[in-house]
């Protein structure tokens, strides 16, 4: 038997307002304004966040700080999960694991989160981060994340 | 045989300038100035970073964003490792894993990193984050981290 | 303010049969019999599993295989969580992260799991693994784990 | 700018004996014989390990134990990395993180490891595990792993 590489399935949102709720929630994340991140794409089960370089986002070598990378990829994964959650539900990060593959060196950092498995309570996502330098993308980080669906109390 | 809980060993720095090099490097991290974090303690194999609350450090529910938590605990672990590295060596985060135990809700966030194992090339650390609210500390995150020693090329 | 190292709290089980249910469940894990692991200690929020060395538990260098280490520390963490779960609830591992600190070289491997945070749905544990060689314990692995409480359907 | 999903690159082995060295090392892993795992595919930067179901590989619900899943996916990732290492070099798992996506329920477990980033000292891999039940594959686990190249001392 030959095993084919895992292919992302088409996700069907349970909430007709999936896009608006993510865009509204993003505006409430004070830290996104502070660092200058923008919500570049919102699709069912997939979200992309962009972050232009600034000297006040760096670690000691002048590259984007790993915590800044974490900030945008955690939100990209979290909102990717949020697009698939039912109306009224909130999203909470349970944990994530980030491997840094290359220095986050570039004029722009792009984080993409997508859903691997969407369960009733838990959603598992993956995130990839790319540093764009002179227009060329380098895969600089990869994340594995667990989210929890917060159902409204009634 | 009874097994005793792991006890932190006394670490002996290889670099007599261990404290100055960490304090100097911290000043070069642009993001620490942006968010308002300070280096509260530097000891051999242990570093503490403090971060007072500000509305522009939050996620959608008004608590510290997990990425902000990551930012200070990644640096706390990284500098804890750096105190034990030889003169001239730089520190690089290979990966970290963060579990969020409780909302990071409080007037102050404290991240503590300490070294579990210090090898020639790799250093393994643990980080704990506490949210201080009305003076009471809640353990809000725990991290496991791998660092790499970057030896100078000669 | 001085921050004190996190101290394990006394855990109070919700299920009076916490010990028996863990011991009964352990017997159902076929793999524990296969590898020869035993349940050495069961306490509220803490479980210890012992595994004597055998040549058929090894990786290519003759040490315990990391997967064998995972097997006993995943169960130690899982059962540590299970002791605190309500009557009728099952335990499921959501994810774990294992750092290997030293070769698992010895005549005995000891895995200890203990609960860091016990929530209604999720339980976060830590695991430590020690290799005992000529009676001396070496800390050879550390784990961070997320468990889910599986409530019975009614 | 549209960002394309990460595509696996063609890997070029540095060691002409990449396949033989992996197959020889696999035979030295005592635990693979114990559990009945086989090396189903060895390609540059990609390895697949198969494991037929047996009742002595289970956890308390009769599915493959997470530690057994770890055992084969850790080795699949490790050997995927090993195919790309230079002659004489050994491979060591630094750490891995495993998310369990679904019960490992089936007549066969397939673990696939592939290299994400191959550096001089560190190699980052990803692993996917599928449970085959009645011929249908369910994606039951995903792993992110860090390996170290062990250069021979001279």
Tab-separated table of C-alpha atoms in Angstrom, chain C residues 40-128:
chain	number	residue	atom	x	y	z
C	40	UNK	CA	5.472	1.336	41.447
C	41	UNK	CA	3.529	4.143	43.126
C	42	UNK	CA	0.039	5.606	42.854
C	43	UNK	CA	-0.700	8.751	44.861
C	44	UNK	CA	-3.214	11.561	44.312
C	45	UNK	CA	-1.811	13.473	41.350
C	46	UNK	CA	1.400	11.417	41.139
C	47	UNK	CA	2.245	8.049	39.583
C	48	UNK	CA	5.534	6.198	39.177
C	49	UNK	CA	6.226	3.423	36.659
C	50	UNK	CA	9.342	1.230	36.712
C	51	UNK	CA	10.860	-0.637	33.795
C	52	UNK	CA	13.858	-3.005	34.120
C	53	UNK	CA	16.286	-3.096	31.195
C	54	UNK	CA	15.969	-5.759	28.498
C	55	UNK	CA	17.863	-5.930	25.184
C	56	UNK	CA	14.566	-5.951	23.294
C	57	UNK	CA	13.671	-2.444	24.530
C	58	UNK	CA	16.590	-0.702	22.868
C	59	UNK	CA	17.500	1.651	20.081
C	60	UNK	CA	20.562	1.186	17.858
C	61	UNK	CA	23.110	2.119	20.574
C	62	UNK	CA	21.785	-0.356	23.131
C	63	UNK	CA	20.009	2.207	25.356
C	64	UNK	CA	16.280	2.264	26.084
C	65	UNK	CA	14.461	3.495	22.924
C	66	UNK	CA	12.907	6.979	23.218
C	67	UNK	CA	9.571	5.392	22.329
C	68	UNK	CA	9.852	3.072	25.334
C	69	UNK	CA	10.670	6.071	27.506
C	70	UNK	CA	7.585	7.760	26.018
C	71	UNK	CA	5.445	4.733	26.717
C	72	UNK	CA	6.066	4.715	30.453
C	73	UNK	CA	6.138	8.487	30.981
C	74	UNK	CA	2.951	9.013	28.931
C	75	UNK	CA	1.209	6.434	31.131
C	76	UNK	CA	2.722	7.855	34.332
C	77	UNK	CA	1.423	11.327	33.435
C	78	UNK	CA	-1.923	9.981	32.237
C	79	UNK	CA	-2.551	7.991	35.399
C	80	UNK	CA	-1.377	10.877	37.599
C	81	UNK	CA	-4.187	12.865	35.953
C	82	UNK	CA	-6.620	9.958	36.217
C	83	UNK	CA	-6.280	9.807	40.029
C	84	UNK	CA	-7.890	13.269	40.199
C	85	UNK	CA	-10.728	12.690	37.733
C	86	UNK	CA	-14.330	12.115	38.890
C	87	UNK	CA	-15.888	8.636	39.129
C	88	UNK	CA	-16.675	7.109	35.742
C	89	UNK	CA	-14.373	9.448	33.795
C	90	UNK	CA	-11.754	8.110	31.428
C	91	UNK	CA	-8.452	9.744	30.510
C	92	UNK	CA	-7.132	10.540	27.060
C	93	UNK	CA	-3.723	11.954	26.088
C	94	UNK	CA	-4.193	15.032	23.902
C	95	UNK	CA	-0.485	15.632	23.326
C	96	UNK	CA	2.891	15.433	24.984
C	97	UNK	CA	6.344	16.841	24.403
C	98	UNK	CA	9.434	14.971	25.463
C	99	UNK	CA	12.972	16.335	25.754
C	100	UNK	CA	15.714	13.743	25.984
C	101	UNK	CA	18.376	15.031	28.373
C	102	UNK	CA	20.808	12.113	28.470
C	103	UNK	CA	21.028	8.564	27.094
C	104	UNK	CA	18.549	6.254	28.856
C	105	UNK	CA	21.401	4.003	29.921
C	106	UNK	CA	20.899	1.795	32.962
C	107	UNK	CA	19.469	-1.308	34.543
C	108	UNK	CA	16.184	0.408	35.393
C	109	UNK	CA	14.093	3.254	33.977
C	110	UNK	CA	11.813	5.186	36.325
C	111	UNK	CA	9.092	7.484	35.023
C	112	UNK	CA	7.288	9.831	37.345
C	113	UNK	CA	4.227	11.807	36.306
C	114	UNK	CA	2.628	14.530	38.388
C	115	UNK	CA	-0.229	16.946	37.861
C	116	UNK	CA	0.556	20.629	37.347
C	117	UNK	CA	-2.981	21.854	36.764
C	118	UNK	CA	-6.232	19.965	37.043
C	119	UNK	CA	-9.127	21.627	35.231
C	120	UNK	CA	-12.645	20.376	34.522
C	121	UNK	CA	-11.842	19.201	31.002
C	122	UNK	CA	-8.085	19.445	30.685
C	123	UNK	CA	-5.318	18.296	32.985
C	124	UNK	CA	-1.704	19.381	32.485
C	125	UNK	CA	1.047	17.137	33.794
C	126	UNK	CA	4.794	16.941	33.885
C	127	UNK	CA	6.840	13.808	33.663
C	128	UNK	CA	10.432	13.080	34.603
